[in-house]
mmCIF file of C-alpha atoms in Angstrom:
data_model
loop_
_atom_site.group_PDB
_atom_site.id
_atom_site.type_symbol
_atom_site.label_atom_id
_atom_site.label_comp_id
_atom_site.label_asym_id
_atom_site.label_seq_id
_atom_site.Cartn_x
_atom_site.Cartn_y
_atom_site.Cartn_z
ATOM 1 C CA MET A 90 0.035 -0.058 0.074
ATOM 2 C CA ARG A 91 2.885 2.231 0.765
ATOM 3 C CA LYS A 92 3.992 2.004 -2.961
ATOM 4 C CA CYS A 93 0.661 3.313 -3.944
ATOM 5 C CA ASP A 94 0.649 6.063 -1.320
ATOM 6 C CA LEU A 95 -2.228 4.449 0.475
ATOM 7 C CA LEU A 96 -3.131 4.130 4.157
ATOM 8 C CA ASP A 97 -5.160 1.626 5.835
ATOM 9 C CA PHE A 98 -7.610 2.697 8.816
ATOM 10 C CA ASP A 99 -5.015 1.679 11.401
ATOM 11 C CA GLU A 100 -2.343 3.721 9.842
ATOM 12 C CA LEU A 101 -4.551 6.640 9.625
ATOM 13 C CA LEU A 102 -4.963 6.428 13.445
ATOM 14 C CA PHE A 103 -1.411 5.789 14.266
ATOM 15 C CA LEU A 104 -0.014 8.577 12.013
ATOM 16 C CA GLY A 105 -2.781 10.970 13.460
ATOM 17 C CA VAL A 106 -1.524 10.250 16.919
ATOM 18 C CA ARG A 107 2.104 10.812 16.113
ATOM 19 C CA LEU A 108 1.206 14.139 14.409
ATOM 20 C CA LEU A 109 -0.766 15.468 17.333
ATOM 21 C CA GLU A 110 1.715 14.218 19.882
ATOM 22 C CA GLY A 111 4.740 15.492 17.991
ATOM 23 C CA TYR A 112 3.546 18.857 16.901
ATOM 24 C CA ALA A 113 2.065 21.014 19.789
ATOM 25 C CA ASP A 114 0.599 23.736 17.458
ATOM 26 C CA VAL A 115 -1.395 21.180 15.661
ATOM 27 C CA ARG A 116 -2.630 19.726 18.701
ATOM 28 C CA GLU A 117 -3.632 23.098 20.203
ATOM 29 C CA SER A 118 -5.237 24.155 16.999
ATOM 30 C CA LEU A 119 -7.509 21.212 16.933
ATOM 31 C CA GLN A 120 -8.361 21.570 20.615
ATOM 32 C CA GLN A 121 -9.370 25.174 20.204
ATOM 33 C CA ARG A 122 -11.434 24.378 17.197
ATOM 34 C CA TYR A 123 -13.626 21.780 18.993
ATOM 35 C CA ALA A 124 -15.551 22.723 22.230
ATOM 36 C CA HIS A 125 -16.578 19.158 22.716
ATOM 37 C CA VAL A 126 -15.669 15.658 21.534
ATOM 38 C CA LEU A 127 -18.350 13.196 21.687
ATOM 39 C CA VAL A 128 -17.818 9.426 21.529
ATOM 40 C CA ASP A 129 -20.219 6.652 21.439
ATOM 41 C CA GLU A 130 -19.385 2.919 22.334
ATOM 42 C CA TYR A 131 -16.561 4.064 24.424
ATOM 43 C CA GLN A 132 -15.962 0.474 25.795
ATOM 44 C CA ASP A 133 -14.857 -0.500 22.228
ATOM 45 C CA VAL A 134 -11.965 1.969 21.675
ATOM 46 C CA ASP A 135 -8.514 0.581 21.412
ATOM 47 C CA PRO A 136 -5.170 2.080 22.927
ATOM 48 C CA VAL A 137 -4.476 4.111 19.794
ATOM 49 C CA GLN A 138 -7.994 5.433 19.676
ATOM 50 C CA ARG A 139 -7.822 6.455 23.353
ATOM 51 C CA GLN A 140 -4.503 8.356 22.718
ATOM 52 C CA LEU A 141 -6.214 10.234 19.756
ATOM 53 C CA LEU A 142 -9.034 11.244 22.023
ATOM 54 C CA GLN A 143 -6.621 12.319 24.704
ATOM 55 C CA CYS A 144 -4.928 14.597 22.181
ATOM 56 C CA LEU A 145 -8.160 16.068 21.008
ATOM 57 C CA SER A 146 -9.839 16.633 24.279
ATOM 58 C CA GLY A 147 -6.854 17.667 26.326
ATOM 59 C CA ASP A 148 -7.235 18.302 30.021
ATOM 60 C CA GLN A 149 -10.244 20.697 29.755
ATOM 61 C CA ASN A 150 -13.154 18.172 30.199
ATOM 62 C CA ARG A 151 -14.092 18.437 26.417
ATOM 63 C CA LEU A 152 -14.758 14.651 26.166
ATOM 64 C CA TRP A 153 -18.225 13.306 26.362
ATOM 65 C CA ALA A 154 -18.007 9.457 26.375
ATOM 66 C CA VAL A 155 -21.032 6.988 26.248
ATOM 67 C CA GLY A 156 -20.332 3.398 26.850
ATOM 68 C CA ASP A 157 -21.496 0.109 28.410
ATOM 69 C CA GLY A 158 -18.578 -2.163 29.737
ATOM 70 C CA ASP A 159 -20.989 -4.984 29.732
ATOM 71 C CA GLN A 160 -21.217 -4.724 25.925
ATOM 72 C CA ALA A 161 -17.440 -4.817 25.236
ATOM 73 C CA ILE A 162 -17.200 -7.493 22.592
ATOM 74 C CA TYR A 163 -14.381 -6.501 20.307
ATOM 75 C CA ALA A 164 -11.142 -7.508 22.275
ATOM 76 C CA PHE A 165 -10.091 -9.457 19.205
ATOM 77 C CA ARG A 166 -9.910 -6.181 17.100
ATOM 78 C CA GLY A 167 -7.670 -4.549 19.929
ATOM 79 C CA ALA A 168 -10.485 -2.902 21.973
ATOM 80 C CA LYS A 169 -9.655 -2.671 25.570
ATOM 81 C CA SER A 170 -12.729 -2.516 27.883
ATOM 82 C CA GLY A 171 -10.427 -1.439 30.752
ATOM 83 C CA HIS A 172 -10.385 2.057 29.312
ATOM 84 C CA LEU A 173 -13.950 2.520 30.552
ATOM 85 C CA LEU A 174 -13.158 1.080 33.939
ATOM 86 C CA ARG A 175 -10.263 3.317 34.399
ATOM 87 C CA PHE A 176 -12.183 6.436 32.990
ATOM 88 C CA GLU A 177 -11.540 8.440 36.212
ATOM 89 C CA GLN A 178 -8.020 7.765 36.105
ATOM 90 C CA HIS A 179 -7.539 8.853 32.635
ATOM 91 C CA TYR A 180 -9.909 11.924 33.270
ATOM 92 C CA PRO A 181 -9.383 12.704 37.013
ATOM 93 C CA ASN A 182 -11.796 15.778 36.781
ATOM 94 C CA GLY A 183 -14.446 13.770 34.867
ATOM 95 C CA ARG A 184 -17.929 12.948 36.099
ATOM 96 C CA VAL A 185 -19.759 9.593 35.682
ATOM 97 C CA ILE A 186 -23.411 9.338 35.239
ATOM 98 C CA THR A 187 -24.874 5.792 35.381
ATOM 99 C CA LEU A 188 -27.960 5.014 33.495
ATOM 100 C CA GLU A 189 -29.809 1.813 34.813
ATOM 101 C CA ARG A 190 -33.324 2.159 33.411
ATOM 102 C CA SER A 191 -34.115 0.596 30.109
ATOM 103 C CA TYR A 192 -37.093 1.299 27.997
ATOM 104 C CA ARG A 193 -36.508 -1.640 25.572
ATOM 105 C CA PHE A 194 -37.138 -4.884 27.088
ATOM 106 C CA THR A 195 -39.226 -6.718 29.936
ATOM 107 C CA PRO A 196 -38.475 -7.142 33.568
ATOM 108 C CA GLN A 197 -37.685 -10.798 32.832
ATOM 109 C CA ILE A 198 -35.216 -10.187 30.168
ATOM 110 C CA ALA A 199 -33.533 -7.360 32.370
ATOM 111 C CA ALA A 200 -33.301 -9.777 35.324
ATOM 112 C CA VAL A 201 -31.768 -12.609 33.278
ATOM 113 C CA ALA A 202 -29.258 -10.276 31.652
ATOM 114 C CA SER A 203 -28.409 -8.781 34.967
ATOM 115 C CA GLN A 204 -27.979 -12.036 36.808
ATOM 116 C CA VAL A 205 -25.782 -13.490 34.129
ATOM 117 C CA ILE A 206 -23.474 -10.579 33.684
ATOM 118 C CA ARG A 207 -23.145 -9.906 37.280
ATOM 119 C CA ARG A 208 -20.669 -12.935 37.406
ATOM 120 C CA ASN A 209 -18.048 -10.997 35.406
ATOM 121 C CA ALA A 210 -15.388 -9.519 37.813
ATOM 122 C CA SER A 211 -14.112 -6.814 35.500
ATOM 123 C CA ARG A 212 -17.249 -4.559 35.356
ATOM 124 C CA ARG A 213 -18.774 -1.512 36.979
ATOM 125 C CA PRO A 214 -21.586 -2.455 39.267
ATOM 126 C CA LEU A 215 -24.934 -2.055 37.407
ATOM 127 C CA THR A 216 -28.402 -3.665 37.655
ATOM 128 C CA LEU A 217 -30.748 -3.183 34.758
ATOM 129 C CA ASN A 218 -34.360 -1.850 35.755
ATOM 130 C CA ALA A 219 -36.949 -2.258 32.942
ATOM 131 C CA ALA A 220 -39.690 0.430 32.622
ATOM 132 C CA ASN A 221 -41.817 -1.784 30.426
ATOM 133 C CA ALA A 222 -44.686 -3.971 31.710
ATOM 134 C CA SER A 223 -44.065 -7.592 32.907
ATOM 135 C CA GLY A 224 -43.536 -10.073 30.140
ATOM 136 C CA VAL A 225 -43.118 -13.964 29.630
ATOM 137 C CA PRO A 226 -40.004 -16.043 30.888
ATOM 138 C CA VAL A 227 -37.041 -16.878 28.650
ATOM 139 C CA HIS A 228 -37.528 -20.014 26.613
ATOM 140 C CA VAL A 229 -34.681 -22.560 26.780
ATOM 141 C CA VAL A 230 -35.243 -25.375 24.201
ATOM 142 C CA SER A 231 -32.946 -28.343 23.918
ATOM 143 C CA PHE A 232 -32.981 -30.265 20.588
ATOM 144 C CA PRO A 233 -31.574 -33.803 20.065
ATOM 145 C CA ASP A 234 -29.421 -32.611 17.234
ATOM 146 C CA GLU A 235 -29.123 -30.032 14.557
ATOM 147 C CA HIS A 236 -31.948 -30.356 11.944
ATOM 148 C CA PRO A 237 -30.711 -32.506 9.093
ATOM 149 C CA PRO A 238 -30.606 -31.234 5.591
ATOM 150 C CA ARG A 239 -33.721 -31.218 3.533
ATOM 151 C CA GLY A 240 -34.340 -34.298 1.635
ATOM 152 C CA ILE A 241 -32.566 -36.567 4.050
ATOM 153 C CA GLY A 242 -34.480 -37.384 6.989
ATOM 154 C CA GLY A 243 -33.296 -38.440 10.525
ATOM 155 C CA GLN A 244 -33.526 -42.172 9.793
ATOM 156 C CA THR A 245 -31.680 -41.841 6.514
ATOM 157 C CA GLN A 246 -28.894 -39.861 8.266
ATOM 158 C CA ALA A 247 -28.687 -42.563 10.913
ATOM 159 C CA ALA A 248 -28.340 -45.187 8.342
ATOM 160 C CA LEU A 249 -25.579 -43.336 6.598
ATOM 161 C CA GLU A 250 -23.770 -42.891 9.987
ATOM 162 C CA ASP A 251 -24.072 -46.670 10.518
ATOM 163 C CA LYS A 252 -22.677 -47.451 7.112
ATOM 164 C CA ALA A 253 -19.913 -45.125 7.510
ATOM 165 C CA GLU A 254 -19.019 -46.624 10.982
ATOM 166 C CA GLN A 255 -19.189 -50.181 9.614
ATOM 167 C CA ARG A 256 -16.868 -49.548 6.690
ATOM 168 C CA GLY A 257 -14.460 -47.232 8.530
ATOM 169 C CA PHE A 258 -15.473 -44.304 6.025
ATOM 170 C CA SER A 259 -16.075 -40.688 6.931
ATOM 171 C CA LEU A 260 -19.761 -39.712 6.494
ATOM 172 C CA TYR A 261 -18.443 -37.637 3.337
ATOM 173 C CA ALA A 262 -17.048 -40.763 1.801
ATOM 174 C CA ALA A 263 -20.070 -42.917 2.624
ATOM 175 C CA LEU A 264 -22.450 -40.353 0.962
ATOM 176 C CA GLY A 265 -20.889 -41.154 -2.410
ATOM 177 C CA GLN A 266 -21.388 -44.878 -2.374
ATOM 178 C CA SER A 267 -24.299 -45.595 -0.022
ATOM 179 C CA GLU A 268 -27.094 -47.901 -0.941
ATOM 180 C CA VAL A 269 -29.388 -46.331 1.667
ATOM 181 C CA LEU A 270 -30.132 -43.370 -0.570
ATOM 182 C CA SER A 271 -32.949 -43.171 -2.955
ATOM 183 C CA LEU A 272 -32.139 -42.610 -6.722
ATOM 184 C CA SER A 273 -33.096 -38.771 -6.432
ATOM 185 C CA GLN A 274 -31.177 -38.486 -3.136
ATOM 186 C CA MET A 275 -28.034 -40.261 -4.836
ATOM 187 C CA LYS A 276 -28.247 -37.830 -7.798
ATOM 188 C CA ALA A 277 -28.447 -34.805 -5.517
ATOM 189 C CA ALA A 278 -25.639 -36.170 -3.465
ATOM 190 C CA LYS A 279 -23.380 -36.877 -6.384
ATOM 191 C CA LEU A 280 -23.910 -33.253 -7.497
ATOM 192 C CA LEU A 281 -23.242 -31.981 -4.073
ATOM 193 C CA LEU A 282 -19.783 -34.194 -3.917
ATOM 194 C CA ALA A 283 -18.864 -32.905 -7.405
ATOM 195 C CA LEU A 284 -19.445 -29.275 -6.263
ATOM 196 C CA ILE A 285 -17.262 -29.960 -2.951
ATOM 197 C CA GLU A 286 -14.475 -31.404 -5.036
ATOM 198 C CA ASP A 287 -14.296 -28.574 -7.485
ATOM 199 C CA VAL A 288 -14.314 -26.039 -4.484
ATOM 200 C CA GLN A 289 -11.555 -28.030 -2.956
ATOM 201 C CA ARG A 290 -9.487 -28.044 -5.955
ATOM 202 C CA ASN A 291 -9.818 -24.436 -6.623
ATOM 203 C CA LYS A 292 -8.943 -23.640 -3.016
ATOM 204 C CA THR A 293 -5.402 -24.574 -3.855
ATOM 205 C CA GLU A 294 -5.211 -23.138 -7.150
ATOM 206 C CA GLN A 295 -6.604 -19.488 -6.658
ATOM 207 C CA SER A 296 -6.129 -16.549 -4.379
ATOM 208 C CA LEU A 297 -8.805 -15.981 -1.733
ATOM 209 C CA ALA A 298 -10.369 -13.275 -3.773
ATOM 210 C CA GLN A 299 -10.607 -15.368 -6.975
ATOM 211 C CA PHE A 300 -11.836 -18.339 -4.910
ATOM 212 C CA ILE A 301 -14.716 -16.456 -3.447
ATOM 213 C CA ALA A 302 -15.770 -15.344 -6.897
ATOM 214 C CA HIS A 303 -15.482 -18.866 -8.126
ATOM 215 C CA VAL A 304 -17.568 -20.204 -5.357
ATOM 216 C CA ALA A 305 -20.193 -17.613 -5.725
ATOM 217 C CA ASP A 306 -20.553 -18.383 -9.458
ATOM 218 C CA VAL A 307 -20.629 -22.187 -9.363
ATOM 219 C CA THR A 308 -22.940 -22.518 -6.387
ATOM 220 C CA GLY A 309 -25.404 -19.858 -8.008
ATOM 221 C CA LEU A 310 -25.109 -17.830 -5.012
ATOM 222 C CA ARG A 311 -24.153 -14.578 -7.043
ATOM 223 C CA GLN A 312 -27.114 -14.949 -9.458
ATOM 224 C CA TRP A 313 -29.611 -15.730 -6.738
ATOM 225 C CA ARG A 314 -28.536 -12.759 -4.678
ATOM 226 C CA ILE A 315 -28.741 -10.442 -7.750
ATOM 227 C CA GLU A 316 -32.253 -11.755 -8.514
ATOM 228 C CA GLN A 317 -33.309 -10.767 -5.147
ATOM 229 C CA ASP A 318 -31.888 -7.287 -5.204
ATOM 230 C CA PRO A 319 -29.195 -6.136 -7.637
ATOM 231 C CA ARG A 320 -27.633 -4.056 -4.789
ATOM 232 C CA HIS A 321 -26.443 -7.390 -3.279
ATOM 233 C CA GLU A 322 -23.736 -7.336 -5.874
ATOM 234 C CA ASN A 323 -22.094 -4.856 -3.637
ATOM 235 C CA ASP A 324 -21.861 -7.450 -0.911
ATOM 236 C CA LEU A 325 -19.778 -9.546 -3.034
ATOM 237 C CA LEU A 326 -17.463 -6.795 -4.023
ATOM 238 C CA LEU A 327 -16.951 -6.004 -0.284
ATOM 239 C CA LEU A 328 -15.889 -9.595 0.477
ATOM 240 C CA ARG A 329 -13.551 -9.641 -2.373
ATOM 241 C CA SER A 330 -12.051 -6.419 -1.328
ATOM 242 C CA ILE A 331 -11.356 -7.726 2.113
ATOM 243 C CA ALA A 332 -10.101 -10.957 0.788
ATOM 244 C CA ALA A 333 -7.529 -8.967 -1.337
ATOM 245 C CA LYS A 334 -5.660 -8.307 1.896
ATOM 246 C CA TYR A 335 -4.791 -11.879 2.084
ATOM 247 C CA ASP A 336 -3.040 -11.982 -1.290
ATOM 248 C CA GLY A 337 0.195 -14.080 -0.920
ATOM 249 C CA VAL A 338 -1.416 -15.985 2.121
ATOM 250 C CA PRO A 339 -2.243 -19.784 1.201
ATOM 251 C CA THR A 340 -5.875 -19.756 0.564
ATOM 252 C CA GLY A 341 -6.476 -22.476 3.300
ATOM 253 C CA THR A 342 -4.752 -20.416 5.928
ATOM 254 C CA ALA A 343 -6.618 -17.272 4.802
ATOM 255 C CA LEU A 344 -10.067 -19.107 5.019
ATOM 256 C CA GLU A 345 -9.470 -19.616 8.747
ATOM 257 C CA GLN A 346 -9.121 -15.951 9.445
ATOM 258 C CA PHE A 347 -11.359 -14.472 6.842
ATOM 259 C CA PRO A 348 -14.932 -15.500 7.899
ATOM 260 C CA GLU A 349 -14.756 -13.646 11.320
ATOM 261 C CA GLU A 350 -13.508 -10.448 9.555
ATOM 262 C CA ALA A 351 -16.033 -10.600 6.777
ATOM 263 C CA SER A 352 -19.083 -11.192 9.102
ATOM 264 C CA LEU A 353 -18.137 -7.990 10.826
ATOM 265 C CA ALA A 354 -17.628 -6.028 7.761
ATOM 266 C CA VAL A 355 -20.968 -6.648 6.046
ATOM 267 C CA GLU A 356 -23.195 -3.628 6.813
ATOM 268 C CA VAL A 357 -26.465 -4.005 8.354
ATOM 269 C CA ASP A 358 -27.440 -0.299 7.833
ATOM 270 C CA ASP A 359 -29.871 -1.397 5.127
ATOM 271 C CA TYR A 360 -31.880 -3.601 7.574
ATOM 272 C CA ASP A 361 -35.634 -2.632 6.981
ATOM 273 C CA VAL A 362 -37.389 -3.048 10.300
ATOM 274 C CA SER A 363 -40.837 -3.040 8.234
ATOM 275 C CA ILE A 364 -40.011 -6.153 6.411
ATOM 276 C CA ASP A 365 -41.882 -9.172 7.714
ATOM 277 C CA ALA A 366 -39.147 -11.630 7.594
ATOM 278 C CA VAL A 367 -36.494 -13.427 9.816
ATOM 279 C CA SER A 368 -33.063 -11.725 10.062
ATOM 280 C CA LEU A 369 -30.306 -13.917 10.288
ATOM 281 C CA MET A 370 -27.114 -12.389 11.764
ATOM 282 C CA THR A 371 -24.022 -12.703 14.246
ATOM 283 C CA ILE A 372 -24.374 -11.156 17.573
ATOM 284 C CA HIS A 373 -21.624 -8.772 16.645
ATOM 285 C CA ALA A 374 -23.725 -7.682 13.512
ATOM 286 C CA ALA A 375 -26.784 -7.275 15.719
ATOM 287 C CA LYS A 376 -25.250 -5.061 18.317
ATOM 288 C CA GLY A 377 -27.021 -1.719 18.411
ATOM 289 C CA LEU A 378 -30.343 -3.278 16.878
ATOM 290 C CA GLU A 379 -33.340 -4.415 18.738
ATOM 291 C CA PHE A 380 -36.201 -7.054 17.862
ATOM 292 C CA SER A 381 -39.467 -8.089 19.282
ATOM 293 C CA ASN A 382 -38.398 -11.707 19.297
ATOM 294 C CA VAL A 383 -34.698 -12.991 19.491
ATOM 295 C CA MET A 384 -33.540 -16.684 19.016
ATOM 296 C CA LEU A 385 -29.856 -17.413 20.045
ATOM 297 C CA CYS A 386 -28.799 -20.551 18.441
ATOM 298 C CA GLY A 387 -25.979 -22.942 19.508
ATOM 299 C CA VAL A 388 -26.015 -21.864 23.220
ATOM 300 C CA GLU A 389 -23.750 -24.665 24.072
ATOM 301 C CA GLU A 390 -20.349 -25.309 25.653
ATOM 302 C CA GLY A 391 -17.848 -24.871 22.942
ATOM 303 C CA SER A 392 -19.942 -22.582 20.990
ATOM 304 C CA LEU A 393 -21.257 -19.878 23.562
ATOM 305 C CA PRO A 394 -18.886 -19.833 25.242
ATOM 306 C CA SER A 395 -16.449 -20.802 22.600
ATOM 307 C CA GLU A 396 -13.843 -23.391 23.488
ATOM 308 C CA ASN A 397 -10.847 -21.107 23.442
ATOM 309 C CA GLY A 398 -12.441 -17.619 24.305
ATOM 310 C CA ASP A 399 -12.229 -15.363 27.161
ATOM 311 C CA LEU A 400 -14.990 -16.377 29.477
ATOM 312 C CA GLU A 401 -15.872 -12.768 30.593
ATOM 313 C CA GLU A 402 -15.892 -11.546 26.942
ATOM 314 C CA GLU A 403 -18.175 -14.713 25.940
ATOM 315 C CA ARG A 404 -20.356 -13.846 28.739
ATOM 316 C CA ARG A 405 -20.704 -10.218 27.397
ATOM 317 C CA LEU A 406 -21.479 -11.653 23.988
ATOM 318 C CA PHE A 407 -24.273 -13.752 25.394
ATOM 319 C CA TYR A 408 -25.504 -10.491 27.152
ATOM 320 C CA VAL A 409 -25.491 -8.491 24.043
ATOM 321 C CA GLY A 410 -27.501 -11.135 22.177
ATOM 322 C CA LEU A 411 -29.950 -11.435 25.009
ATOM 323 C CA THR A 412 -30.612 -7.815 25.242
ATOM 324 C CA ARG A 413 -31.520 -7.310 21.568
ATOM 325 C CA ALA A 414 -34.862 -8.624 22.468
ATOM 326 C CA LYS A 415 -37.866 -6.394 23.403
ATOM 327 C CA GLU A 416 -40.455 -9.122 24.289
ATOM 328 C CA ARG A 417 -39.383 -12.697 23.890
ATOM 329 C CA VAL A 418 -36.188 -14.684 23.827
ATOM 330 C CA TRP A 419 -35.448 -18.307 22.929
ATOM 331 C CA LEU A 420 -32.150 -19.946 23.847
ATOM 332 C CA LEU A 421 -31.547 -22.987 21.665
ATOM 333 C CA ASN A 422 -29.176 -25.773 22.059
ATOM 334 C CA CYS A 423 -28.377 -29.293 20.756
ATOM 335 C CA ARG A 424 -27.506 -32.344 22.754
ATOM 336 C CA SER A 425 -25.552 -33.718 19.669
ATOM 337 C CA ARG A 426 -23.948 -31.907 16.623
ATOM 338 C CA PHE A 427 -22.132 -33.050 13.678
ATOM 339 C CA LEU A 428 -18.616 -31.207 13.827
ATOM 340 C CA PHE A 429 -15.467 -31.722 11.947
ATOM 341 C CA GLY A 430 -16.449 -34.917 10.380
ATOM 342 C CA GLU A 431 -17.907 -36.625 13.338
ATOM 343 C CA ARG A 432 -20.991 -36.563 15.571
ATOM 344 C CA ARG A 433 -20.215 -34.981 19.030
ATOM 345 C CA ASP A 434 -22.193 -34.731 22.316
ATOM 346 C CA ARG A 435 -22.853 -31.299 23.349
ATOM 347 C CA GLU A 436 -23.434 -29.879 26.790
ATOM 348 C CA PRO A 437 -25.734 -26.896 27.338
ATOM 349 C CA SER A 438 -23.927 -23.516 28.038
ATOM 350 C CA ARG A 439 -22.988 -22.740 31.565
ATOM 351 C CA PHE A 440 -24.726 -19.324 30.944
ATOM 352 C CA LEU A 441 -28.160 -21.170 31.222
ATOM 353 C CA GLN A 442 -27.540 -22.158 34.804
ATOM 354 C CA GLU A 443 -26.518 -18.555 35.743
ATOM 355 C CA PHE A 444 -30.016 -17.120 36.204
ATOM 356 C CA ASP A 445 -33.036 -18.211 38.212
ATOM 357 C CA ASP A 446 -35.148 -21.050 37.194
ATOM 358 C CA SER A 447 -38.232 -18.975 37.743
ATOM 359 C CA LEU A 448 -37.182 -16.673 34.867
ATOM 360 C CA LYS A 449 -37.147 -19.487 32.329
ATOM 361 C CA GLU A 450 -39.360 -22.115 30.718
ATOM 362 C CA THR A 451 -37.422 -25.283 29.575
ATOM 363 C CA THR A 452 -38.637 -27.505 26.689
ATOM 364 C CA ILE A 453 -36.604 -30.645 25.934
ATOM 365 C CA MET A 454 -37.502 -32.128 22.542
ATOM 366 C CA PRO A 455 -37.352 -35.954 22.360
ATOM 367 C CA ASP A 456 -34.669 -37.863 20.646
ATOM 368 C CA ARG A 457 -35.260 -38.631 17.052
ATOM 369 C CA PRO A 458 -35.923 -42.291 16.238
ATOM 370 C CA ARG A 459 -32.770 -43.908 15.007
ATOM 371 C CA ARG A 460 -32.623 -47.006 12.975
ATOM 372 C CA SER A 461 -30.875 -49.858 15.046
ATOM 373 C CA LYS A 462 -27.811 -51.483 13.362
ATOM 374 C CA PRO A 463 -29.067 -54.880 11.712
ATOM 375 C CA GLU A 464 -27.935 -58.054 13.363
ATOM 376 C CA PRO A 465 -25.259 -59.935 11.612
ATOM 377 C CA LYS A 466 -26.770 -62.976 9.715
ATOM 378 C CA GLN A 467 -25.348 -66.398 10.518
ATOM 379 C CA LEU A 468 -24.452 -68.267 7.199
ATOM 380 C CA SER A 469 -25.664 -71.782 6.637
ATOM 381 C CA LEU A 470 -23.879 -74.406 4.957
ATOM 382 C CA LEU A 471 -27.141 -75.917 3.781
ATOM 383 C CA GLY A 472 -28.605 -72.558 2.312
#
């Protein structure tokens, strides 16, 4: 980028701070120009951004910062929630005003959120109070497993798993040579396997940006999105522009890092609340939005909280997802899930045990019927 005289966002911040710290006349000129500096989501600032704010606001109490430490969920991007906790240290003459009353959700949701988040040690004491009328308890629903793909029901999936186990195959390998599928299912399976093989082959031959464009074309995703709304072409262009940063990085390695960054980059500003449809998004993307009804999926150990995540940050993430709801919340988990080529038992998230039973209604869906393995037949010499 330097060869093209370009700077990325982080460099703009870093060089801006270096300019203001190194040249007093520039710093004082900007401080005199702005009577107040207003910052929203202060809990998400990183160290460089905090330095920039310090340079702009000086020591004259020009800074107005709004933040909620319980919604600090961007540590992986360098944000330091401790800046909010140490606000008085950074600004000794500052004043802190605590807002505890919410006009968004019901008392039940407020109580669940408060009981869960208070287990975090690194936070300011705060208990949410809801101004709205009483609502219904939070719904906790446990499913036996994730819903199988359309066209292959629970019994067929169980039979496939049995065949794979008997032959020492992965489920992927068994799918291509299994007699338990109908002709139509086998035809669809072969098309799927061919598509997967094509994608795997191109993953090693193309850059990440080229690979994304290829997948969008061969899967029909590009055409389908454009038919919905021509503006969706911009989403693909955005993804490819993000992927261009990984040029020179092996595509397999880049794919491990790209999804998280891409999911946070796609804008939700065009979200239309008047549309009668389900909105599917990450908790990070939903931050700042609100919905009458919210379903959090994968509320399981290893997912929420994630296996290697910071527990307090994971609890804040759960808190953010929970408090997007105005009226009703469903917290969904599976007792078994197919992950990384094998079926694994799953435990409900510990967060489900961190609030009172009186605040939740629990439904346990029955196990799906599974076909038992056939008993081996004894061969007879007499036929």
